[in-house]
Coordinates of C-alpha atoms and ligand atoms in Angstrom, one line a residue:
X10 CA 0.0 0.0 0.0
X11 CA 2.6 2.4 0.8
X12 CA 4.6 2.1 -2.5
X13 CA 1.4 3.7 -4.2
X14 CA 1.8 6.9 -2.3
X15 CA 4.0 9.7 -3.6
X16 CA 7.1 10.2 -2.1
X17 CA 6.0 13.3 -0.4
X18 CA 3.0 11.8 0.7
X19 CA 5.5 9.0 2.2
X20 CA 7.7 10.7 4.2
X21 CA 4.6 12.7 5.7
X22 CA 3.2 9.0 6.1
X23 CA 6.5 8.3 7.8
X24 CA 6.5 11.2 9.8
X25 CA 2.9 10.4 11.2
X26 CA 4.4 7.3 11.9
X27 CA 6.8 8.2 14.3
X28 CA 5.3 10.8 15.8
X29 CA 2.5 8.5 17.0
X30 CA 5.7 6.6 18.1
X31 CA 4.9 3.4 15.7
X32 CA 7.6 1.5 15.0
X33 CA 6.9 0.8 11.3
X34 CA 9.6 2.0 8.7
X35 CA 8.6 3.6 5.1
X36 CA 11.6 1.6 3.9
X37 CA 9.7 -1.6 4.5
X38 CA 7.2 -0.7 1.1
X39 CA 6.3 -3.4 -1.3
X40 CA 5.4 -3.3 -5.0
X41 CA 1.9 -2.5 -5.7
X42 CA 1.8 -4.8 -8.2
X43 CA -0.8 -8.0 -7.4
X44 CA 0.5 -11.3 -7.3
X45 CA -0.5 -13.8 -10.2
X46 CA -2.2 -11.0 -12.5
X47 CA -1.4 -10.0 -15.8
X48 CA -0.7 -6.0 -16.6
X49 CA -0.4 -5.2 -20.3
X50 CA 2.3 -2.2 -20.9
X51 CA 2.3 -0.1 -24.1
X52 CA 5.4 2.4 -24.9
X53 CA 4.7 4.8 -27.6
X54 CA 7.9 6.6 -28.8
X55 CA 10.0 9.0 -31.1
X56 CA 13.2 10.8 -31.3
X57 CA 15.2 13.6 -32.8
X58 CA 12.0 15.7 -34.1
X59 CA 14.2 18.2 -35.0
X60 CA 11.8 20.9 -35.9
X61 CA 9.6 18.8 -38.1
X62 CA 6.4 19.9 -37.0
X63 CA 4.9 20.3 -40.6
X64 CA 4.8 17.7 -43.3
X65 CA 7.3 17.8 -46.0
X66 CA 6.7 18.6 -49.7
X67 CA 5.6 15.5 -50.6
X68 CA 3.2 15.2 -47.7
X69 CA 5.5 12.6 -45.3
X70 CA 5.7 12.5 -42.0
X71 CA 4.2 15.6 -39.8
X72 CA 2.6 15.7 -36.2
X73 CA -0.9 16.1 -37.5
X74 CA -0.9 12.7 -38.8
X75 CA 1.3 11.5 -35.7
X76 CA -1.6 12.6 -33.7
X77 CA -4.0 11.1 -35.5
X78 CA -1.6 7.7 -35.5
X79 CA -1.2 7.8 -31.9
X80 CA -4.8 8.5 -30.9
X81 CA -5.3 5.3 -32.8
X82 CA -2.7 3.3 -30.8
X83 CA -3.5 5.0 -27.2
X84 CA -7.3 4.0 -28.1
X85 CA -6.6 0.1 -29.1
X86 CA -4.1 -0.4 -25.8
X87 CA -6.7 1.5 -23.8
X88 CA -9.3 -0.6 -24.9
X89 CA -7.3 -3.8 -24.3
X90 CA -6.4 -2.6 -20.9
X91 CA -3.1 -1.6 -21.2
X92 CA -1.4 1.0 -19.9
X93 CA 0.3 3.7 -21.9
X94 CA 3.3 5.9 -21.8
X95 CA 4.8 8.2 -24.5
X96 CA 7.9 9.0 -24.9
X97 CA 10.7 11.1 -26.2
X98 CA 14.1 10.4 -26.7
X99 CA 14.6 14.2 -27.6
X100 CA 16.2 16.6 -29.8
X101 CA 13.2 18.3 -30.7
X102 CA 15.4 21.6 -31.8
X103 CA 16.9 22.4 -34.9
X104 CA 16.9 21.8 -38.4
X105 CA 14.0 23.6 -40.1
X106 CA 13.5 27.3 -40.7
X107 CA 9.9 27.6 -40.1
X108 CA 10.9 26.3 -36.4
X109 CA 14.4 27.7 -35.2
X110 CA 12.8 31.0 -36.6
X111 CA 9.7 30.4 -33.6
X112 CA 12.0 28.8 -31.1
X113 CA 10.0 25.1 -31.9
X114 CA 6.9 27.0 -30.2
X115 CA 5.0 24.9 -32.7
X116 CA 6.7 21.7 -32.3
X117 CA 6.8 21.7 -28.0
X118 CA 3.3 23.0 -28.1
X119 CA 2.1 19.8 -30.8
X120 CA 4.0 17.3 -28.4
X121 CA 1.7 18.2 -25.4
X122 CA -1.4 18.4 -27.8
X123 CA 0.2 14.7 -28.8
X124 CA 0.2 14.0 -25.0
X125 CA 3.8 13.1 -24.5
X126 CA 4.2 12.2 -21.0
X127 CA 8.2 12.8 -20.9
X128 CA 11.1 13.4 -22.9
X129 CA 15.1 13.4 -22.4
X130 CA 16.8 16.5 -22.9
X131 CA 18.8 16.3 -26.3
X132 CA 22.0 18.0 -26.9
X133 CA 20.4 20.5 -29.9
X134 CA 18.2 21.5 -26.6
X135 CA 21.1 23.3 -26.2
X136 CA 21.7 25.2 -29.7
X137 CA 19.8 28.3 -28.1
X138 CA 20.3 30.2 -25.0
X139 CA 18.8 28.5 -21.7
X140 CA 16.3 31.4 -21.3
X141 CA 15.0 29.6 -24.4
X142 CA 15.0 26.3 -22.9
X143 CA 13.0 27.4 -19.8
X144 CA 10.4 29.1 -22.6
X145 CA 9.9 25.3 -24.1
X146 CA 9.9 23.9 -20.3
X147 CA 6.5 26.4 -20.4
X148 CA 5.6 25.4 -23.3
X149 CA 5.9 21.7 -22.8
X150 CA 3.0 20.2 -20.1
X151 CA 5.5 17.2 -20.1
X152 CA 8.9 17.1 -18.3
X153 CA 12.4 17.2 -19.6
X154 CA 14.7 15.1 -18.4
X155 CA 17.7 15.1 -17.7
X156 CA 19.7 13.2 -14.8
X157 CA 23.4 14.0 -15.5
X158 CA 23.3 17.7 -16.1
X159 CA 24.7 19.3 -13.1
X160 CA 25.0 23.5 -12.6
X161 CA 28.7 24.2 -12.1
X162 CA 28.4 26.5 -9.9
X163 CA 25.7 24.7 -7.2
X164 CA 27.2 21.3 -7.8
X165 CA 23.1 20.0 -8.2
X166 CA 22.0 18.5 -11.2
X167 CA 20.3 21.5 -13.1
X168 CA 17.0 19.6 -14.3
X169 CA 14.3 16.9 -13.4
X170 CA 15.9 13.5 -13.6
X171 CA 13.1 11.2 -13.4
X172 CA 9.5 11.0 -13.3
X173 CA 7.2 8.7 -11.5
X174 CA 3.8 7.1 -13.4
X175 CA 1.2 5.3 -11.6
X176 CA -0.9 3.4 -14.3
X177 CA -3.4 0.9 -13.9
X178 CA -1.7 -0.2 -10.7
X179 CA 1.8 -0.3 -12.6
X180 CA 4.3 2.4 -10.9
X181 CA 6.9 2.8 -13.8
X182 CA 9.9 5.4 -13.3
X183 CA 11.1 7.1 -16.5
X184 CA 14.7 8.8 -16.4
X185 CA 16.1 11.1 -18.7
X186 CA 19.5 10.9 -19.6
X187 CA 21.9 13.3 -22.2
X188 CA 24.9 12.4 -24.1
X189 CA 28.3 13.7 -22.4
X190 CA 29.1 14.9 -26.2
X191 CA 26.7 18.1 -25.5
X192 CA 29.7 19.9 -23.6
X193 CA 31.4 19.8 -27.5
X194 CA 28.3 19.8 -29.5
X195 CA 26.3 22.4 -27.7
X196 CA 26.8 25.9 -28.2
X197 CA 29.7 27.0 -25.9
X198 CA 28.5 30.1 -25.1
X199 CA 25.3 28.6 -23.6
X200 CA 26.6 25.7 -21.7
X201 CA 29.5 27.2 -20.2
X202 CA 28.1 27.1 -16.8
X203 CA 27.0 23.3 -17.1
X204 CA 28.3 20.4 -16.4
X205 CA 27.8 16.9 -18.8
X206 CA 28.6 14.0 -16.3
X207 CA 28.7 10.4 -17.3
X208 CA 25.1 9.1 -17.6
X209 CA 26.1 5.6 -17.2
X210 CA 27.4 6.5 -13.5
X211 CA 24.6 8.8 -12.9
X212 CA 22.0 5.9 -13.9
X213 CA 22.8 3.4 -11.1
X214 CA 22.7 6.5 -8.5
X215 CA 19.4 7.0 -9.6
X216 CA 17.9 3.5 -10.3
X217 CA 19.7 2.7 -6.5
X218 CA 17.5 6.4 -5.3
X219 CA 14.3 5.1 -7.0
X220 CA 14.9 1.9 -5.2
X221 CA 15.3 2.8 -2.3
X222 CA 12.4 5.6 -2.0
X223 CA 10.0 5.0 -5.3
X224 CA 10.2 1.0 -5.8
X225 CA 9.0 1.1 -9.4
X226 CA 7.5 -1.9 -11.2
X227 CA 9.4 -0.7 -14.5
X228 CA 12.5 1.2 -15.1
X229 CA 12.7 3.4 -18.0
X230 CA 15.2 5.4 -19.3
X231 CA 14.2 7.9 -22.1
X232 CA 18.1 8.8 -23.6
X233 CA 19.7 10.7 -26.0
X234 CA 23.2 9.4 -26.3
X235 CA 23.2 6.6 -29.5
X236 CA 22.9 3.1 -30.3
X237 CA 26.1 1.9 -31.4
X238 CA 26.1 -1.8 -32.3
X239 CA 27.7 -3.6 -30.0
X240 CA 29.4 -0.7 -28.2
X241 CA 31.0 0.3 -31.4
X242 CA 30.8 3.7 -30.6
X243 CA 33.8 5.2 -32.6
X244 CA 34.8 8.5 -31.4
X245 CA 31.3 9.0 -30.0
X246 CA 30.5 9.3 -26.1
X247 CA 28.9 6.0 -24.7
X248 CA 25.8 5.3 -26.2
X249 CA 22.5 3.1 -24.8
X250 CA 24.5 -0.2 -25.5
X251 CA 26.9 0.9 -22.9
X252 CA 24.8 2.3 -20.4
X253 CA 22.9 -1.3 -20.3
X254 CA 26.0 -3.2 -20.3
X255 CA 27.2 -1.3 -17.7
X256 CA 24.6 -1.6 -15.3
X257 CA 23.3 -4.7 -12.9
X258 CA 21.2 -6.8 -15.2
X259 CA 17.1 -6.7 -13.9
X260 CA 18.0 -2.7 -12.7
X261 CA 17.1 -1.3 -16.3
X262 CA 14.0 -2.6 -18.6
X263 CA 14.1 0.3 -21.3
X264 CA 16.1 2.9 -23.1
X265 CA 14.2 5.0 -25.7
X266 CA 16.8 6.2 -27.4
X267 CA 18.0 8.9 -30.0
X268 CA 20.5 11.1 -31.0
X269 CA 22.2 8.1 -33.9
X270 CA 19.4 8.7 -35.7
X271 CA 18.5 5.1 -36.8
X272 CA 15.8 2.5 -36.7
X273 CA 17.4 0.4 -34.0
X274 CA 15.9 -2.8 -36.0
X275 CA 18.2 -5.9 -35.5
X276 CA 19.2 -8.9 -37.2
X277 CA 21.0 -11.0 -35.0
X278 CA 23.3 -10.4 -31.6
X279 CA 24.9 -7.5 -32.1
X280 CA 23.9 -7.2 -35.9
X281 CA 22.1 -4.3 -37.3
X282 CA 19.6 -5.3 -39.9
X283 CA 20.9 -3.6 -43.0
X284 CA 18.7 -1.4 -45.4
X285 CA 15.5 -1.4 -43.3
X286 CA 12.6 -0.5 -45.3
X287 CA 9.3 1.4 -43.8
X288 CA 6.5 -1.7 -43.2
X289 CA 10.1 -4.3 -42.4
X290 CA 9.8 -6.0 -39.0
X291 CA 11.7 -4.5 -36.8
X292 CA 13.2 -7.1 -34.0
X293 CA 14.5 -4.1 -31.3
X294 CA 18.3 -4.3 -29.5
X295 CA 18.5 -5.9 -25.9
X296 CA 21.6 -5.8 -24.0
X297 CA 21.9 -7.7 -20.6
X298 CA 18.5 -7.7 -20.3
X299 CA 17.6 -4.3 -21.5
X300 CA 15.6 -3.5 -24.3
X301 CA 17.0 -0.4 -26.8
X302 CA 14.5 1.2 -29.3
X303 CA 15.1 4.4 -31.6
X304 CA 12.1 5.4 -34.1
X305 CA 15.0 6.6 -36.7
X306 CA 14.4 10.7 -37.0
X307 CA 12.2 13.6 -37.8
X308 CA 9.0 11.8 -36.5
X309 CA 9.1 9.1 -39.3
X310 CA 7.8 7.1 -37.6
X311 CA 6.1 5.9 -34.2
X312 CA 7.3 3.3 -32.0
X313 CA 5.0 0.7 -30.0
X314 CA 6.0 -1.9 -27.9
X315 CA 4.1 -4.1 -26.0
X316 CA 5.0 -5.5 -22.6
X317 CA 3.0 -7.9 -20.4
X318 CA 4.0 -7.7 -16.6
X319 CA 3.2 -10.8 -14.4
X320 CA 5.2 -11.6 -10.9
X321 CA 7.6 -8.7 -11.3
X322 CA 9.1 -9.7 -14.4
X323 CA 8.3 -7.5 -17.9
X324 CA 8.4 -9.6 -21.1
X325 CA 7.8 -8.0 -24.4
X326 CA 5.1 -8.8 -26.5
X327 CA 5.9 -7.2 -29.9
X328 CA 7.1 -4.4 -31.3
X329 CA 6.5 -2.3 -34.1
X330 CA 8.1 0.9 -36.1
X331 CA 5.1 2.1 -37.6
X332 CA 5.8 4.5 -40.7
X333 CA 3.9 7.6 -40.8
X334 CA 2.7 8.8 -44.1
X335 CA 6.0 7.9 -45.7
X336 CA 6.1 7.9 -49.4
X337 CA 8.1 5.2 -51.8
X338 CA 9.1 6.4 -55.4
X339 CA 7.4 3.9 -58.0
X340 CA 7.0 3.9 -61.9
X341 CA 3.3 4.8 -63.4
X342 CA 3.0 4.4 -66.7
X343 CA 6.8 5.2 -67.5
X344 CA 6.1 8.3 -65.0
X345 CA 7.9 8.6 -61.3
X346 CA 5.9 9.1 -58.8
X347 CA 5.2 9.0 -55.0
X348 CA 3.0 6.8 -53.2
X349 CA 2.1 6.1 -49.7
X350 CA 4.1 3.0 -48.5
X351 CA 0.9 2.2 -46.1
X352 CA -2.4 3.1 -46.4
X353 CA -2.4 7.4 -45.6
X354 CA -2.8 8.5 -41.9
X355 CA -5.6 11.6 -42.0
X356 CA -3.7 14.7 -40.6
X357 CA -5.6 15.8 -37.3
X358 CA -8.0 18.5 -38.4
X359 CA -7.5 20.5 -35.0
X360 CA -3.8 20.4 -34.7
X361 CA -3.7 21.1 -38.1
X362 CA -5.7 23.9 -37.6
X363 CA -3.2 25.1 -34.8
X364 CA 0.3 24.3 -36.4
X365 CA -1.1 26.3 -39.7
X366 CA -0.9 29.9 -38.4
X367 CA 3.0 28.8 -37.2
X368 CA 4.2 27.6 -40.7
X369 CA 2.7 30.5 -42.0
X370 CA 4.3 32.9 -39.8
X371 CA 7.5 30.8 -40.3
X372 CA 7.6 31.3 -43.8
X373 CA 6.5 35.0 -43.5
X374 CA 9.6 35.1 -41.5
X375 CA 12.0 33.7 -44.3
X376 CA 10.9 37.0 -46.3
X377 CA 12.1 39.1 -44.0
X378 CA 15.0 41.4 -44.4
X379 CA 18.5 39.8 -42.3
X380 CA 21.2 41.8 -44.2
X381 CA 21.9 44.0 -47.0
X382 CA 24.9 44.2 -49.3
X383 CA 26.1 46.8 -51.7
X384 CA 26.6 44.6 -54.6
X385 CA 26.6 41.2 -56.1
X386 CA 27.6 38.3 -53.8
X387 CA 29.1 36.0 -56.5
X388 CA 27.7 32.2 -56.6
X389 CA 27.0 32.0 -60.6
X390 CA 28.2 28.2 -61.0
X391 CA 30.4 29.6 -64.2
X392 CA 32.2 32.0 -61.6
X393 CA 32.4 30.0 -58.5
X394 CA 33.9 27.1 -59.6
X395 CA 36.5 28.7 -61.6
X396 CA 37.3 31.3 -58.6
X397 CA 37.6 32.2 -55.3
X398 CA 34.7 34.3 -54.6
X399 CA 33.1 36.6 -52.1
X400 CA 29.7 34.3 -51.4
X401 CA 31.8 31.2 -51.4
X402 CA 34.4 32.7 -48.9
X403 CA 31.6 34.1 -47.1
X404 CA 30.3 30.7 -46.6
X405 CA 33.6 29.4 -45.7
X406 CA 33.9 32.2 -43.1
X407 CA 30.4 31.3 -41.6
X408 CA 31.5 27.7 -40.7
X409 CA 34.7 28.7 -39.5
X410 CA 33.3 31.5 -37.0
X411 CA 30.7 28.7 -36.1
X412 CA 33.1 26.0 -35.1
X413 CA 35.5 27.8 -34.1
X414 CA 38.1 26.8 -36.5
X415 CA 41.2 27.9 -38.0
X416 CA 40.2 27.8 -40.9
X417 CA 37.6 26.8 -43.5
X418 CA 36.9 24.9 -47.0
X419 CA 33.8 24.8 -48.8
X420 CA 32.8 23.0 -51.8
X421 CA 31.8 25.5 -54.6
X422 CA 29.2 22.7 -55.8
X423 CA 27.6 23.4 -52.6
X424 CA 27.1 26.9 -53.6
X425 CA 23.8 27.1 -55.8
X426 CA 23.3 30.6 -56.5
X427 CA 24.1 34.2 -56.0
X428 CA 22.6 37.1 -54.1
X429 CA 21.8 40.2 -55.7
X430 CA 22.8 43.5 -54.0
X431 CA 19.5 44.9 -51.9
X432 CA 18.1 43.4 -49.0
X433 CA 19.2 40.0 -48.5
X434 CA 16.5 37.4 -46.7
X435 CA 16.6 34.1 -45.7
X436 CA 14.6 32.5 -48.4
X437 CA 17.5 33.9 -50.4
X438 CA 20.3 32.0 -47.8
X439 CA 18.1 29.2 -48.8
X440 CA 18.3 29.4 -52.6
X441 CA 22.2 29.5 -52.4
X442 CA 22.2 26.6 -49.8
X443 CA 18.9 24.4 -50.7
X444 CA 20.8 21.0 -49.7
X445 CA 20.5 21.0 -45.2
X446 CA 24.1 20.2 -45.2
X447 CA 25.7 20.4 -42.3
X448 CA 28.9 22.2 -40.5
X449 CA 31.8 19.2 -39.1
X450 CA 35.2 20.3 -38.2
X451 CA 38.0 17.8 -37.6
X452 CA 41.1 19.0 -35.3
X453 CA 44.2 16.7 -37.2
X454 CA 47.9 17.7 -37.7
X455 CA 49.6 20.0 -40.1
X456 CA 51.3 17.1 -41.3
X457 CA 47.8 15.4 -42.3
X458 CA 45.9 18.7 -43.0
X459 CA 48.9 19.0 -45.9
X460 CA 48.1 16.0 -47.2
X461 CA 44.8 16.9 -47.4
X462 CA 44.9 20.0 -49.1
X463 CA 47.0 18.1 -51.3
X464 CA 43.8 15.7 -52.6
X465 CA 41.1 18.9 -51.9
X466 CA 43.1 21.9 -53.4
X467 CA 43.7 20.5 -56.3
X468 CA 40.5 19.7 -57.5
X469 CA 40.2 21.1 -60.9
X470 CA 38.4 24.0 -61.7
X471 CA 34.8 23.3 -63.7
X472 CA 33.4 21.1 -60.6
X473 CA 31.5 21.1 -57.6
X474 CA 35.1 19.8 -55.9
X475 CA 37.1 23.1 -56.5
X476 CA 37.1 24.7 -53.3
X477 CA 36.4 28.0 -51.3
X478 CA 39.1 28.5 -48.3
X479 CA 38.9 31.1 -45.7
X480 CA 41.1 31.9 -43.5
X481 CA 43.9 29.6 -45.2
X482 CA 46.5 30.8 -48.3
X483 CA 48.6 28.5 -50.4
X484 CA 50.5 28.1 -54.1
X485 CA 49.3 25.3 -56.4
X486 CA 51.0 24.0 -59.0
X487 CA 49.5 20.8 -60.3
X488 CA 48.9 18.6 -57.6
X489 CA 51.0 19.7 -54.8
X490 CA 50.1 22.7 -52.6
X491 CA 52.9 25.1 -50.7
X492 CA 53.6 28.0 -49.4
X493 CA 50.7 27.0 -46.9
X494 CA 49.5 30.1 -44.1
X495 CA 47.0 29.5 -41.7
X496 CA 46.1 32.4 -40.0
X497 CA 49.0 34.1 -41.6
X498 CA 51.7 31.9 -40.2
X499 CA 53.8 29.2 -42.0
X500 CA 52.0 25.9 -41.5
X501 CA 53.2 24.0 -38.9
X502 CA 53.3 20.3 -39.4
X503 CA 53.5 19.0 -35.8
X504 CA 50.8 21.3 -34.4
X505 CA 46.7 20.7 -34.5
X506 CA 44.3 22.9 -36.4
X507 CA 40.8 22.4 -36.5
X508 CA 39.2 23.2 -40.3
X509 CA 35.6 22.7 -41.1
X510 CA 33.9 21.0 -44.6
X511 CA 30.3 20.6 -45.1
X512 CA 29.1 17.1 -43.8
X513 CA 28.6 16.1 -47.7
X514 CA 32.3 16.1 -48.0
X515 CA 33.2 14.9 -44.6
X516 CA 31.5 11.8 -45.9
X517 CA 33.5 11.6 -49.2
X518 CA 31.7 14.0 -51.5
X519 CA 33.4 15.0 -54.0
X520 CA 36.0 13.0 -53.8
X521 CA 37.3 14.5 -51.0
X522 CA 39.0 12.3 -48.5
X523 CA 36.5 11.1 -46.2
X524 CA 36.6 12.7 -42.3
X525 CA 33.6 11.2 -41.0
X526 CA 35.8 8.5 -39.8
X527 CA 38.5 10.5 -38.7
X528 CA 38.9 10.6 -34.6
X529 CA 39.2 14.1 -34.8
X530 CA 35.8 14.7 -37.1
X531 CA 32.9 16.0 -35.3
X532 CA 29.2 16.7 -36.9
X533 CA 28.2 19.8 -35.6
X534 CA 24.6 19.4 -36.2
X535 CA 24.4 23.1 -37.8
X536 CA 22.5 23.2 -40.8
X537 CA 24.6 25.2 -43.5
X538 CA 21.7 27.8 -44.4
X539 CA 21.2 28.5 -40.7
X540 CA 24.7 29.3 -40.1
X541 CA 25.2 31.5 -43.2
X542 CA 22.3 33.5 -42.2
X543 CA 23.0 33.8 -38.6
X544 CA 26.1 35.1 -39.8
X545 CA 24.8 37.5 -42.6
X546 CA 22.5 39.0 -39.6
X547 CA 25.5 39.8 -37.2
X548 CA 27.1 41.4 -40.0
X549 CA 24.6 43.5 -41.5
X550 CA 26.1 45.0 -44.1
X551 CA 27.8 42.2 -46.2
X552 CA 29.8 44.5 -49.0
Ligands
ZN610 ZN1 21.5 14.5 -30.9

């Protein structure tokens, strides 16, 4: 009886309790679960929304039809008697236009109209100042977890880091947990003050609190650190395949995940099912005893999985990644088109009608005036990849600023189109950078940066390979570079620099040597168009 009462509402209990000089301890609770019955457990989940509240162009995806989808689902396990939870395994922040421009107002205000009941605190949650944050923590009727955030300065964790549900007699205990990566992915001058601390560690001190005081039926943790399969986690922080290796076996039951971005759908132990398709089966990771689930990205899809729960011990029933509105390209009559992979989810008419006036206003806002400049900025495909130019070096000088770096290359092919001299918007940032690339740097040795300017400097000129460079000079002659000055200085072959390349290249685009595997390579997350208009804006006046 006692483990059904809050905690408050236990230590008062206890309090009463010794007051009236009874000799009974709170410690003494026992699960509320009955003995010999059957509880059915439904977990709902997605991950790494980032700012996808409206359908794309071709009508995929969106949270109007995720409501309708998950109204569906709630209604069939309600009906069926099971109990319901859904979750988030964050990074609702960044990534469209229409949303960074509203501070994801649409997107945090749709999630509590979806009814999420929690969500882990992503590291893009942390793209924006925190006054920003504690606006969405309004915004959002749900909590944000987080259980390894800590404030520098108090030496107490800064946010929530678990929540306690009581349904149909089930008491399940949801923490949130945020990959240590967010001290180099977030914005540094946001997160100065915060403290990332290992969520692994800071998982058994919680589980061990929850024990102790809560005595939950279920452990959950809702995470955004990564599935890596099999711990593989390259130069990546620990992902959810650690954190359940690393704990007792029994202690965790669940990580939603995010943050890899993947459909966590396996084949075998330890093997990823390769080129899942929307409608596949999807057979979910367990490590030691811990399930691991990721719905992929962008709200794609929904997540369901069923659990029974008899005698204390949770068994999974099925699971399913359910595809929402996505679209397969097929041939009609010799003509491409797209059709629905699965029969079409009806967008909520009411949410609709309340995410509308937000994609309006989004796109309103991509008219408006960010910068001016005198004259032409120079991305004409005959100019810029024949030349250095003042766009393309612009670009190359947004990145660098962004990441810090010392210096910065930039694919001309990347750059689509110039701006004219007037007022400059960001619907025209978005014509000269249409593709969502996005800003990685890589911190390697003169030595190796040589040999790469060596492959990416001497690209010839008449492709999307020849390269804009800021804040970098050099002589080439054929296929050797010299003469190399970074920051004005003689390049030095023993010390580190940091350079950025757009994530297209990073992965081999181009032929450019690929970084994405280099230990020093890190995805920033920052979509190119963003970053160029951020940029233009501090500036003002480009020319
Ligand atoms: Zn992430």
């Amino acid at each position: 009886m006692m483990a059904r009462l809050s905690l408050k509402a236990a230590i008062s209990a206890a309090l009463l309790a010794s007051l009236s000089g009874c000799a009974t301890s709170d410690k003494a609770a026992v699960p509320s679960w009955k003995p010999d019955t059957t509880y059915n457990l439904t977990i709902l989940h997605t991950n790494d929304h980032h700012g996808r509240f409206w359908n794309n162009k071709y009508g995929e995806y969106g949270m109007a039809a995720r409501k309708t989808l998950i109204d569906r689902l709630r209604a069939d396990a309600e009906k069926q008697g099971s109990a319901v939870l859904l979750l988030s395994g964050g990074d609702i922040n960044t990534g469209v236009p229409e949303s960074d421009l509203q501070d994801a107002e649409p997107d945090f205000k749709g999630m509590t109209q979806i009814g999420y009941d929690a969500m882990a605190l992503g590291n893009h949650e942390f793209d924006n100042p925190l006054s920003v944050l504690e606006k969405q923590m309004n915004w959002a009727d749900f909590p944000m977890l987080s259980a390894n955030i800590y404030d520098k300065k108090t030496g107490k964790r800064k946010f929530q880091a678990y929540e306690i549900f009581e349904r149909n007699g089930l008491k399940i205990a949801v923490i949130g947990l945020t990959t240590e990566d967010t001290a180099k992915l977030g914005n540094p001058e946001f997160i100065s003050g915060l403290d990332f601390r290992d969520p692994k560690a800071e998982a058994a001190k919680v589980i061990a609190e929850l024990k102790e005081n809560e005595k939950p039926d279920v452990v959950i943790a809702a995470t955004h650190m990564g599935h890596y399969v099999d711990g593989q986690r390259g130069i990546n922080a620990p992902g959810d395949v650690a954190l359940a290796r690393y704990l007792p076996e029994g202690d965790l039951d669940m990580v939603v995940g995010g943050h890899s971005q993947e459909p966590v759908c396996m084949e075998g132990r330890n093997l990823l099912k390769k080129g899942f398709k929307p409608g596949d089966e999807c057979q979910p990771d367990n490590q030691n005893g811990t399930w691991i689930v990721q719905a992929y990205e962008w709200g794609k899809y929904v997540g369901k999985a069923d659990f029974t729960f008899r005698n204390g011990e949770l068994n999974l029933v099925s699971y399913d990644l359910i595809p929402v509105n996505l679209k397969k390209k097929v041939k009609i009559n010799g003509e491409k088109k797209r059709v629905f992979i699965q029969e079409e989810i009806p967008q909520d008419p009411s949410l609709k009608a309340f995410l509308q006036p937000y994609q309006e206003k989004g796109q309103g806002e991509l008219s408006k005036k960010i910068a001016e400049t005198d004259g032409k900025l120079e991305g004409d495909r005959h100019v810029v990849r024949f030349q250095q130019t003042n766009l393309g070096r612009m670009i190359a000088a947004a990145h660098k600023e962004r990441a810090k770096a010392d210096f910065a290359v930039m694919n001309s092919g990347g750059v689509r189109d110039s701006i004219e001299g007037g007022d400059v918007t960001y619907k025209d940032v978005l014509t000269v950078q249409p593709f969502g690339n996005m800003v990685t740097y890589t911190d390697m040795s003169g030595k190796e940066v040589l040999d790469y300017l060596n492959v990416v400097a001497t690209k010839p000129v008449d492709s999307g390979a020849y390269a804009q460079f800021y804040g970098i000079s050099m002589v080439v002659e054929g296929d050797k570079v010299s003469d190399v000055k970074i920051g004005g200085n003689a390049l030095d072959l023993d010390k580190t620099y940091r350079f950025t390349v757009p994530s297209y290249n990073a992965a081999g685009g181009d032929g450019y040597p690929k970084l994405n595997k280099h230990p020093g390579n890190v995805n920033t997350g920052f979509v190119d168009a963003e970053v160029l208009k951020e940029f233009s804006r501090k500036i003002a006046r480009l020319m």
